[in-house]
DNA sequence: ATATGTGCAAATGATTTGCTCGTGG
DNA sequence: CCACGAGCAAATCATTTGCACATAT
């Protein structure tokens, strides 16, 4: 987490931006919250953890593009209109399965998929900067419940 | 296209729904518009093609979940807040690359990816009903322009 | 000192919903 | 006939923007 804060400080310096306490707070809480999150979840988290503080949701919205550019988070998938993000730093790269019944998000990773993906990009001379790979369906648990 | 209309009629019957001219119009124009589309694009298309008609955007919004359930279209990806759909019927399954510079959407398909995907689902006892696989980056053309 | 950041409130854009009226089966 | 669908307008939800004030550098 400190690494993330450091990295963002560097990013600020490099881009003539200020390193405000609000932004550091966002990063710290972001990394404490170690799952997938959307703006609202992060906002509530900060609200509940720092009752005295009054960080506005707008600041989170404004911080996110920088956090992405700085390589701290990435867009993971969008969930019926809401964008979900996840950490990049300290998290292996992976893709997602989402249970349509219980909402659970399962992470998976297959090197082969990445390799094929990269091969396709090379073939088409496409420079990939991000990717989203989400499978929607029903998880083991929910399927079992349904069978009964 | 007629196949799509037929399929939807069946779906209506099976689900105690009505087969209205509005819905048929949506399907027909949908299939005439053979790319990726969002609600607005489809709406404008209908507006411009059928100047006399007055189909409302709301009806499109309300039709979409049915069209998806009926297996006519699927959610392809979301583009900064707007959901983009594409036909299922008469369209091979494929994934997408999206150029962040020019916005072009390139389709690609690799059977191997599908196979691996399916294998992962089987392993985790996950019943996949849809998937989204989008690569964001810069296309050949835009990269060349940038090099100059 | 001053450009950049923050918070608020209002604007926007996509989508949903309440309600009334119309119509397919 | 009458439950389901269509259209309108108003509501909602996520996100963005304008503006006045605050503060990091």
mmCIF file of C-alpha atoms (C1' of nucleotides) in Angstrom:
data_model
loop_
_atom_site.group_PDB
_atom_site.id
_atom_site.type_symbol
_atom_site.label_atom_id
_atom_site.label_comp_id
_atom_site.label_asym_id
_atom_site.label_seq_id
_atom_site.Cartn_x
_atom_site.Cartn_y
_atom_site.Cartn_z
ATOM 1 C CA UNK A 1 0.000 0.000 0.000
ATOM 2 C CA UNK A 2 2.794 2.408 0.853
ATOM 3 C CA UNK A 3 4.215 1.473 -2.478
ATOM 4 C CA UNK A 4 1.018 2.672 -4.094
ATOM 5 C CA UNK A 5 1.133 5.963 -2.245
ATOM 6 C CA UNK A 6 4.748 6.381 -3.286
ATOM 7 C CA UNK A 7 3.992 5.588 -6.862
ATOM 8 C CA UNK A 8 1.238 8.146 -6.927
ATOM 9 C CA UNK A 9 3.487 10.794 -5.412
ATOM 10 C CA UNK A 10 5.924 10.169 -8.188
ATOM 11 C CA UNK A 11 3.134 10.395 -10.724
ATOM 12 C CA UNK A 12 2.070 13.732 -9.294
ATOM 13 C CA UNK A 13 5.578 15.092 -9.508
ATOM 14 C CA UNK A 14 5.986 13.912 -13.050
ATOM 15 C CA UNK A 15 2.756 15.555 -14.088
ATOM 16 C CA UNK A 16 2.857 18.794 -12.181
ATOM 17 C CA UNK A 17 0.056 17.685 -9.908
ATOM 18 C CA UNK A 18 -0.442 18.152 -6.231
ATOM 19 C CA UNK A 19 -0.234 15.415 -3.715
ATOM 20 C CA UNK A 20 -3.205 16.225 -1.533
ATOM 21 C CA UNK A 21 -4.287 14.458 1.646
ATOM 22 C CA UNK A 22 -7.593 13.660 -0.031
ATOM 23 C CA UNK A 23 -5.863 11.695 -2.747
ATOM 24 C CA UNK A 24 -3.672 9.856 -0.300
ATOM 25 C CA UNK A 25 -6.714 8.974 1.728
ATOM 26 C CA UNK A 26 -8.408 7.625 -1.355
ATOM 27 C CA UNK A 27 -5.418 5.478 -2.189
ATOM 28 C CA UNK A 28 -5.024 4.157 1.326
ATOM 29 C CA UNK A 29 -8.654 3.187 1.695
ATOM 30 C CA UNK A 30 -8.640 1.839 -1.796
ATOM 31 C CA UNK A 31 -5.893 -0.553 -0.932
ATOM 32 C CA UNK A 32 -7.380 -1.469 2.385
ATOM 33 C CA UNK A 33 -10.508 -2.462 0.510
ATOM 34 C CA UNK A 34 -8.983 -5.366 -1.259
ATOM 35 C CA UNK A 35 -11.685 -6.478 -3.592
ATOM 36 C CA UNK A 36 -13.441 -5.028 -6.553
ATOM 37 C CA UNK A 37 -15.064 -1.739 -5.898
ATOM 38 C CA UNK A 38 -17.059 1.011 -7.462
ATOM 39 C CA UNK A 39 -17.051 4.670 -6.579
ATOM 40 C CA UNK A 40 -19.926 4.319 -4.202
ATOM 41 C CA UNK A 41 -18.448 1.452 -2.252
ATOM 42 C CA UNK A 42 -15.193 3.348 -1.833
ATOM 43 C CA UNK A 43 -17.042 6.468 -0.825
ATOM 44 C CA UNK A 44 -19.080 4.689 1.824
ATOM 45 C CA UNK A 45 -15.995 2.940 3.073
ATOM 46 C CA UNK A 46 -14.253 6.250 3.604
ATOM 47 C CA UNK A 47 -17.359 7.757 5.131
ATOM 48 C CA UNK A 48 -17.657 4.965 7.660
ATOM 49 C CA UNK A 49 -14.005 4.674 8.512
ATOM 50 C CA UNK A 50 -13.269 8.349 8.830
ATOM 51 C CA UNK A 51 -16.373 9.724 10.407
ATOM 52 C CA UNK A 52 -14.812 13.105 11.020
ATOM 53 C CA UNK A 53 -13.623 13.615 7.480
ATOM 54 C CA UNK A 54 -15.762 14.958 4.694
ATOM 55 C CA UNK A 55 -14.264 13.753 1.486
ATOM 56 C CA UNK A 56 -16.682 14.240 -1.349
ATOM 57 C CA UNK A 57 -17.614 11.676 -3.919
ATOM 58 C CA UNK A 58 -16.672 14.142 -6.601
ATOM 59 C CA UNK A 59 -13.066 13.975 -5.509
ATOM 60 C CA UNK A 60 -13.113 10.244 -5.980
ATOM 61 C CA UNK A 61 -14.512 10.643 -9.453
ATOM 62 C CA UNK A 62 -11.833 13.161 -10.220
ATOM 63 C CA UNK A 63 -9.087 11.021 -8.763
ATOM 64 C CA UNK A 64 -9.889 7.851 -10.637
ATOM 65 C CA UNK A 65 -8.535 8.791 -14.058
ATOM 66 C CA UNK A 66 -5.270 9.708 -12.388
ATOM 67 C CA UNK A 67 -5.161 6.493 -10.416
ATOM 68 C CA UNK A 68 -5.612 4.591 -13.630
ATOM 69 C CA UNK A 69 -2.945 6.547 -15.464
ATOM 70 C CA UNK A 70 -0.627 6.138 -12.528
ATOM 71 C CA UNK A 71 -1.099 2.392 -12.811
ATOM 72 C CA UNK A 72 -2.692 1.861 -9.426
ATOM 73 C CA UNK A 73 -6.079 0.591 -10.477
ATOM 74 C CA UNK A 74 -7.820 -0.570 -13.593
ATOM 75 C CA UNK A 75 -11.358 -0.866 -14.803
ATOM 76 C CA UNK A 76 -12.358 -4.446 -14.103
ATOM 77 C CA UNK A 77 -15.799 -4.669 -15.642
ATOM 78 C CA UNK A 78 -19.032 -2.795 -15.624
ATOM 79 C CA UNK A 79 -21.956 -4.014 -13.697
ATOM 80 C CA UNK A 80 -25.233 -2.799 -15.176
ATOM 81 C CA UNK A 81 -24.217 0.791 -15.528
ATOM 82 C CA UNK A 82 -21.742 0.996 -12.672
ATOM 83 C CA UNK A 83 -18.055 0.768 -13.389
ATOM 84 C CA UNK A 84 -16.082 -1.567 -11.148
ATOM 85 C CA UNK A 85 -12.385 -1.127 -10.570
ATOM 86 C CA UNK A 86 -9.684 -3.192 -8.958
ATOM 87 C CA UNK A 87 -6.097 -2.753 -7.831
ATOM 88 C CA UNK A 88 -3.294 -3.364 -10.209
ATOM 89 C CA UNK A 89 -0.409 -3.003 -7.788
ATOM 90 C CA UNK A 90 0.057 -6.164 -5.809
ATOM 91 C CA UNK A 91 -2.620 -8.042 -7.664
ATOM 92 C CA UNK A 92 -1.851 -10.593 -10.296
ATOM 93 C CA UNK A 93 -3.545 -10.046 -13.558
ATOM 94 C CA UNK A 94 -6.755 -12.045 -13.851
ATOM 95 C CA UNK A 95 -10.173 -12.198 -15.434
ATOM 96 C CA UNK A 96 -13.630 -12.534 -13.922
ATOM 97 C CA UNK A 97 -16.652 -14.718 -13.685
ATOM 98 C CA UNK A 98 -19.772 -13.180 -12.326
ATOM 99 C CA UNK A 99 -22.663 -15.146 -10.912
ATOM 100 C CA UNK A 100 -25.915 -13.727 -12.180
ATOM 101 C CA UNK A 101 -27.796 -15.174 -9.228
ATOM 102 C CA UNK A 102 -25.743 -14.292 -6.157
ATOM 103 C CA UNK A 103 -23.531 -11.618 -7.677
ATOM 104 C CA UNK A 104 -20.331 -13.262 -6.546
ATOM 105 C CA UNK A 105 -17.245 -12.416 -8.553
ATOM 106 C CA UNK A 106 -14.807 -15.242 -9.118
ATOM 107 C CA UNK A 107 -11.363 -14.472 -10.426
ATOM 108 C CA UNK A 108 -9.569 -16.737 -12.814
ATOM 109 C CA UNK A 109 -6.360 -16.673 -14.744
ATOM 110 C CA UNK A 110 -5.131 -18.663 -17.685
ATOM 111 C CA UNK A 111 -1.810 -17.770 -19.117
ATOM 112 C CA UNK A 112 -2.776 -19.364 -22.391
ATOM 113 C CA UNK A 113 -5.615 -16.947 -22.938
ATOM 114 C CA UNK A 114 -3.263 -14.044 -22.412
ATOM 115 C CA UNK A 115 -0.796 -15.519 -24.833
ATOM 116 C CA UNK A 116 -3.375 -16.054 -27.541
ATOM 117 C CA UNK A 117 -4.725 -12.597 -26.959
ATOM 118 C CA UNK A 118 -1.286 -11.116 -27.374
ATOM 119 C CA UNK A 119 -0.708 -13.134 -30.511
ATOM 120 C CA UNK A 120 -3.890 -11.776 -32.036
ATOM 121 C CA UNK A 121 -2.818 -8.241 -31.216
ATOM 122 C CA UNK A 122 0.578 -8.766 -32.754
ATOM 123 C CA UNK A 123 -0.963 -10.204 -35.875
ATOM 124 C CA UNK A 124 -3.251 -7.199 -36.319
ATOM 125 C CA UNK A 125 -0.643 -4.701 -35.219
ATOM 126 C CA UNK A 126 -2.898 -3.666 -32.364
ATOM 127 C CA UNK A 127 -1.324 -2.185 -29.261
ATOM 128 C CA UNK A 128 -3.384 -3.417 -26.340
ATOM 129 C CA UNK A 129 -3.466 -1.208 -23.281
ATOM 130 C CA UNK A 130 -6.176 -2.974 -21.317
ATOM 131 C CA UNK A 131 -8.629 -5.767 -21.631
ATOM 132 C CA UNK A 132 -11.844 -6.898 -20.033
ATOM 133 C CA UNK A 133 -12.805 -10.537 -20.002
ATOM 134 C CA UNK A 134 -15.895 -11.400 -18.017
ATOM 135 C CA UNK A 135 -17.964 -14.545 -18.018
ATOM 136 C CA UNK A 136 -21.530 -14.255 -16.798
ATOM 137 C CA UNK A 137 -23.397 -17.290 -15.594
ATOM 138 C CA UNK A 138 -24.318 -19.323 -12.551
ATOM 139 C CA UNK A 139 -21.860 -20.429 -9.933
ATOM 140 C CA UNK A 140 -21.621 -23.878 -8.429
ATOM 141 C CA UNK A 141 -23.504 -22.884 -5.285
ATOM 142 C CA UNK A 142 -26.405 -21.274 -7.087
ATOM 143 C CA UNK A 143 -26.685 -24.122 -9.538
ATOM 144 C CA UNK A 144 -26.915 -26.572 -6.692
ATOM 145 C CA UNK A 145 -29.595 -24.566 -4.960
ATOM 146 C CA UNK A 146 -31.524 -24.471 -8.176
ATOM 147 C CA UNK A 147 -31.280 -28.204 -8.703
ATOM 148 C CA UNK A 148 -32.999 -28.941 -5.415
ATOM 149 C CA UNK B 1 -34.061 -11.545 -40.284
ATOM 150 C CA UNK B 2 -37.411 -13.217 -40.765
ATOM 151 C CA UNK B 3 -35.987 -15.964 -38.665
ATOM 152 C CA UNK B 4 -35.426 -13.471 -35.885
ATOM 153 C CA UNK B 5 -38.979 -12.190 -36.137
ATOM 154 C CA UNK B 6 -40.254 -15.748 -36.036
ATOM 155 C CA UNK B 7 -38.131 -16.614 -33.081
ATOM 156 C CA UNK B 8 -39.445 -13.644 -31.204
ATOM 157 C CA UNK B 9 -43.030 -14.522 -32.013
ATOM 158 C CA UNK B 10 -42.408 -17.921 -30.518
ATOM 159 C CA UNK B 11 -40.847 -16.344 -27.478
ATOM 160 C CA UNK B 12 -43.909 -14.156 -27.033
ATOM 161 C CA UNK B 13 -46.242 -17.108 -27.241
ATOM 162 C CA UNK B 14 -44.178 -19.086 -24.782
ATOM 163 C CA UNK B 15 -44.197 -16.254 -22.316
ATOM 164 C CA UNK B 16 -47.701 -14.937 -22.616
ATOM 165 C CA UNK B 17 -46.503 -11.774 -24.267
ATOM 166 C CA UNK B 18 -47.938 -9.813 -27.121
ATOM 167 C CA UNK B 19 -46.422 -9.591 -30.510
ATOM 168 C CA UNK B 20 -46.822 -5.910 -31.230
ATOM 169 C CA UNK B 21 -45.928 -4.057 -34.420
ATOM 170 C CA UNK B 22 -43.569 -1.912 -32.393
ATOM 171 C CA UNK B 23 -41.537 -4.919 -31.340
ATOM 172 C CA UNK B 24 -41.428 -6.313 -34.830
ATOM 173 C CA UNK B 25 -40.287 -2.985 -36.133
ATOM 174 C CA UNK B 26 -37.520 -2.912 -33.566
ATOM 175 C CA UNK B 27 -36.363 -6.357 -34.572
ATOM 176 C CA UNK B 28 -36.468 -5.623 -38.276
ATOM 177 C CA UNK B 29 -34.500 -2.413 -38.001
ATOM 178 C CA UNK B 30 -32.186 -4.053 -35.566
ATOM 179 C CA UNK B 31 -31.272 -6.679 -38.076
ATOM 180 C CA UNK B 32 -31.035 -4.241 -40.901
ATOM 181 C CA UNK B 33 -28.482 -2.347 -38.860
ATOM 182 C CA UNK B 34 -25.860 -4.984 -38.993
ATOM 183 C CA UNK B 35 -23.204 -3.728 -36.657
ATOM 184 C CA UNK B 36 -22.934 -2.994 -33.022
ATOM 185 C CA UNK B 37 -25.511 -0.613 -31.776
ATOM 186 C CA UNK B 38 -26.748 1.153 -28.723
ATOM 187 C CA UNK B 39 -30.278 2.227 -27.935
ATOM 188 C CA UNK B 40 -29.760 5.662 -29.349
ATOM 189 C CA UNK B 41 -28.378 4.493 -32.647
ATOM 190 C CA UNK B 42 -31.263 2.138 -33.106
ATOM 191 C CA UNK B 43 -33.728 4.811 -32.143
ATOM 192 C CA UNK B 44 -32.332 7.321 -34.626
ATOM 193 C CA UNK B 45 -32.242 4.664 -37.293
ATOM 194 C CA UNK B 46 -35.921 3.970 -36.839
ATOM 195 C CA UNK B 47 -36.676 7.670 -36.653
ATOM 196 C CA UNK B 48 -34.944 8.322 -39.932
ATOM 197 C CA UNK B 49 -36.176 5.307 -41.801
ATOM 198 C CA UNK B 50 -39.774 5.530 -40.745
ATOM 199 C CA UNK B 51 -40.443 9.220 -40.670
ATOM 200 C CA UNK B 52 -44.145 8.746 -40.184
ATOM 201 C CA UNK B 53 -43.858 6.428 -37.226
ATOM 202 C CA UNK B 54 -43.437 7.556 -33.668
ATOM 203 C CA UNK B 55 -41.859 4.706 -31.814
ATOM 204 C CA UNK B 56 -40.544 5.887 -28.497
ATOM 205 C CA UNK B 57 -37.130 5.216 -27.105
ATOM 206 C CA UNK B 58 -38.761 3.818 -23.997
ATOM 207 C CA UNK B 59 -40.183 0.979 -26.017
ATOM 208 C CA UNK B 60 -36.724 0.074 -27.161
ATOM 209 C CA UNK B 61 -35.473 0.063 -23.612
ATOM 210 C CA UNK B 62 -38.337 -2.138 -22.605
ATOM 211 C CA UNK B 63 -37.873 -4.480 -25.550
ATOM 212 C CA UNK B 64 -34.192 -5.125 -25.043
ATOM 213 C CA UNK B 65 -34.362 -7.480 -22.071
ATOM 214 C CA UNK B 66 -36.836 -9.583 -24.034
ATOM 215 C CA UNK B 67 -34.673 -9.570 -27.115
ATOM 216 C CA UNK B 68 -31.801 -10.787 -25.026
ATOM 217 C CA UNK B 69 -33.836 -13.502 -23.344
ATOM 218 C CA UNK B 70 -35.221 -14.538 -26.697
ATOM 219 C CA UNK B 71 -31.667 -14.994 -27.910
ATOM 220 C CA UNK B 72 -31.741 -12.337 -30.609
ATOM 221 C CA UNK B 73 -29.127 -9.965 -29.316
ATOM 222 C CA UNK B 74 -26.488 -9.839 -26.628
ATOM 223 C CA UNK B 75 -24.654 -7.177 -24.728
ATOM 224 C CA UNK B 76 -21.380 -6.744 -26.572
ATOM 225 C CA UNK B 77 -19.511 -4.272 -24.391
ATOM 226 C CA UNK B 78 -20.089 -0.966 -22.745
ATOM 227 C CA UNK B 79 -18.639 2.165 -24.135
ATOM 228 C CA UNK B 80 -18.171 4.829 -21.471
ATOM 229 C CA UNK B 81 -21.556 4.464 -19.910
ATOM 230 C CA UNK B 82 -23.499 3.371 -22.958
ATOM 231 C CA UNK B 83 -24.282 -0.271 -23.427
ATOM 232 C CA UNK B 84 -23.630 -1.664 -26.903
ATOM 233 C CA UNK B 85 -25.443 -4.693 -28.226
ATOM 234 C CA UNK B 86 -25.053 -6.913 -31.235
ATOM 235 C CA UNK B 87 -27.020 -9.628 -33.009
ATOM 236 C CA UNK B 88 -26.672 -13.197 -31.993
ATOM 237 C CA UNK B 89 -28.770 -14.768 -34.711
ATOM 238 C CA UNK B 90 -26.827 -15.049 -37.927
ATOM 239 C CA UNK B 91 -23.647 -13.733 -36.422
ATOM 240 C CA UNK B 92 -20.773 -15.959 -35.544
ATOM 241 C CA UNK B 93 -19.640 -15.649 -32.029
ATOM 242 C CA UNK B 94 -16.696 -13.291 -31.688
ATOM 243 C CA UNK B 95 -14.884 -10.915 -29.388
ATOM 244 C CA UNK B 96 -13.873 -7.294 -29.797
ATOM 245 C CA UNK B 97 -10.969 -4.955 -30.010
ATOM 246 C CA UNK B 98 -11.687 -1.327 -29.620
ATOM 247 C CA UNK B 99 -9.370 1.430 -30.771
ATOM 248 C CA UNK B 100 -9.115 4.103 -28.122
ATOM 249 C CA UNK B 101 -8.080 6.672 -30.707
ATOM 250 C CA UNK B 102 -10.506 6.277 -33.589
ATOM 251 C CA UNK B 103 -13.174 4.226 -31.839
ATOM 252 C CA UNK B 104 -13.155 1.510 -34.450
ATOM 253 C CA UNK B 105 -14.375 -1.875 -33.290
ATOM 254 C CA UNK B 106 -12.525 -4.855 -34.698
ATOM 255 C CA UNK B 107 -14.000 -8.296 -34.287
ATOM 256 C CA UNK B 108 -11.861 -11.331 -33.705
ATOM 257 C CA UNK B 109 -12.423 -14.946 -32.982
ATOM 258 C CA UNK B 110 -10.175 -17.646 -31.642
ATOM 259 C CA UNK B 111 -11.668 -21.003 -31.047
ATOM 260 C CA UNK B 112 -8.921 -21.826 -28.592
ATOM 261 C CA UNK B 113 -9.943 -19.020 -26.279
ATOM 262 C CA UNK B 114 -13.484 -20.321 -26.252
ATOM 263 C CA UNK B 115 -12.272 -23.789 -25.514
ATOM 264 C CA UNK B 116 -10.103 -22.721 -22.633
ATOM 265 C CA UNK B 117 -12.900 -20.575 -21.329
ATOM 266 C CA UNK B 118 -15.258 -23.509 -21.392
ATOM 267 C CA UNK B 119 -12.724 -25.710 -19.696
ATOM 268 C CA UNK B 120 -12.393 -23.223 -16.852
ATOM 269 C CA UNK B 121 -16.149 -23.124 -16.453
ATOM 270 C CA UNK B 122 -16.364 -26.877 -16.373
ATOM 271 C CA UNK B 123 -13.623 -27.071 -13.798
ATOM 272 C CA UNK B 124 -15.388 -24.615 -11.499
ATOM 273 C CA UNK B 125 -18.847 -25.979 -12.213
ATOM 274 C CA UNK B 126 -19.843 -22.597 -13.573
ATOM 275 C CA UNK B 127 -22.628 -22.419 -16.122
ATOM 276 C CA UNK B 128 -21.693 -19.639 -18.508
ATOM 277 C CA UNK B 129 -24.560 -17.857 -20.215
ATOM 278 C CA UNK B 130 -22.657 -15.007 -21.793
ATOM 279 C CA UNK B 131 -19.234 -13.493 -21.906
ATOM 280 C CA UNK B 132 -17.622 -10.218 -22.769
ATOM 281 C CA UNK B 133 -14.075 -10.087 -24.010
ATOM 282 C CA UNK B 134 -12.838 -6.713 -25.123
ATOM 283 C CA UNK B 135 -9.337 -5.523 -25.797
ATOM 284 C CA UNK B 136 -8.741 -1.797 -25.669
ATOM 285 C CA UNK B 137 -5.782 -0.261 -27.404
ATOM 286 C CA UNK B 138 -4.576 1.385 -30.562
ATOM 287 C CA UNK B 139 -5.231 0.043 -34.013
ATOM 288 C CA UNK B 140 -2.718 -0.250 -36.792
ATOM 289 C CA UNK B 141 -3.903 2.884 -38.528
ATOM 290 C CA UNK B 142 -3.787 5.078 -35.447
ATOM 291 C CA UNK B 143 -0.421 3.748 -34.441
ATOM 292 C CA UNK B 144 0.976 4.613 -37.834
ATOM 293 C CA UNK B 145 -0.438 8.111 -37.699
ATOM 294 C CA UNK B 146 1.123 8.546 -34.302
ATOM 295 C CA UNK B 147 4.525 7.359 -35.478
ATOM 296 C CA UNK B 148 4.767 10.092 -38.055
ATOM 297 C "C1'" DA C 1 1.619 33.946 -5.062
ATOM 298 C "C1'" DT C 2 -0.878 31.170 -7.918
ATOM 299 C "C1'" DA C 3 -2.134 27.236 -10.292
ATOM 300 C "C1'" DT C 4 -4.432 23.194 -8.832
ATOM 301 C "C1'" DG C 5 -7.682 20.888 -5.954
ATOM 302 C "C1'" DT C 6 -11.849 20.643 -3.192
ATOM 303 C "C1'" DG C 7 -16.851 20.741 -2.168
ATOM 304 C "C1'" DC C 8 -21.201 22.069 -3.245
ATOM 305 C "C1'" DA C 9 -24.970 22.307 -6.146
ATOM 306 C "C1'" DA C 10 -26.669 22.187 -10.488
ATOM 307 C "C1'" DA C 11 -26.240 19.994 -15.192
ATOM 308 C "C1'" DT C 12 -26.054 15.980 -17.996
ATOM 309 C "C1'" DG C 13 -26.962 11.528 -20.090
ATOM 310 C "C1'" DA C 14 -28.517 7.041 -19.871
ATOM 311 C "C1'" DT C 15 -32.014 4.348 -18.234
ATOM 312 C "C1'" DT C 16 -36.341 3.402 -15.343
ATOM 313 C "C1'" DT C 17 -40.813 4.094 -13.644
ATOM 314 C "C1'" DG C 18 -45.765 5.860 -12.822
ATOM 315 C "C1'" DC C 19 -49.650 6.588 -15.031
ATOM 316 C "C1'" DT C 20 -53.114 6.818 -18.520
ATOM 317 C "C1'" DC C 21 -54.678 5.299 -22.631
ATOM 318 C "C1'" DG C 22 -54.726 2.040 -26.554
ATOM 319 C "C1'" DT C 23 -54.983 -2.622 -28.528
ATOM 320 C "C1'" DG C 24 -53.895 -7.639 -29.488
ATOM 321 C "C1'" DG C 25 -55.635 -12.070 -28.375
ATOM 322 C "C1'" DC D 1 -63.265 -7.767 -22.684
ATOM 323 C "C1'" DC D 2 -59.037 -6.779 -20.298
ATOM 324 C "C1'" DA D 3 -54.259 -7.831 -19.281
ATOM 325 C "C1'" DC D 4 -50.292 -6.374 -21.487
ATOM 326 C "C1'" DG D 5 -47.890 -2.822 -24.080
ATOM 327 C "C1'" DA D 6 -47.025 2.087 -25.748
ATOM 328 C "C1'" DG D 7 -46.070 6.847 -24.994
ATOM 329 C "C1'" DC D 8 -45.339 10.689 -22.253
ATOM 330 C "C1'" DA D 9 -43.326 13.039 -18.528
ATOM 331 C "C1'" DA D 10 -41.241 12.817 -14.327
ATOM 332 C "C1'" DA D 11 -37.957 10.200 -11.462
ATOM 333 C "C1'" DT D 12 -33.565 8.019 -10.671
ATOM 334 C "C1'" DC D 13 -28.721 6.827 -10.909
ATOM 335 C "C1'" DA D 14 -24.092 7.386 -12.135
ATOM 336 C "C1'" DT D 15 -21.096 10.719 -13.535
ATOM 337 C "C1'" DT D 16 -19.594 15.518 -14.967
ATOM 338 C "C1'" DT D 17 -19.177 20.401 -14.716
ATOM 339 C "C1'" DG D 18 -19.298 25.486 -13.131
ATOM 340 C "C1'" DC D 19 -18.057 28.134 -9.663
ATOM 341 C "C1'" DA D 20 -16.092 30.120 -5.330
ATOM 342 C "C1'" DC D 21 -13.083 29.097 -1.928
ATOM 343 C "C1'" DA D 22 -8.917 26.636 0.002
ATOM 344 C "C1'" DT D 23 -4.138 25.082 -0.137
ATOM 345 C "C1'" DA D 24 0.181 22.637 -1.767
ATOM 346 C "C1'" DT D 25 4.322 23.955 -3.776
#
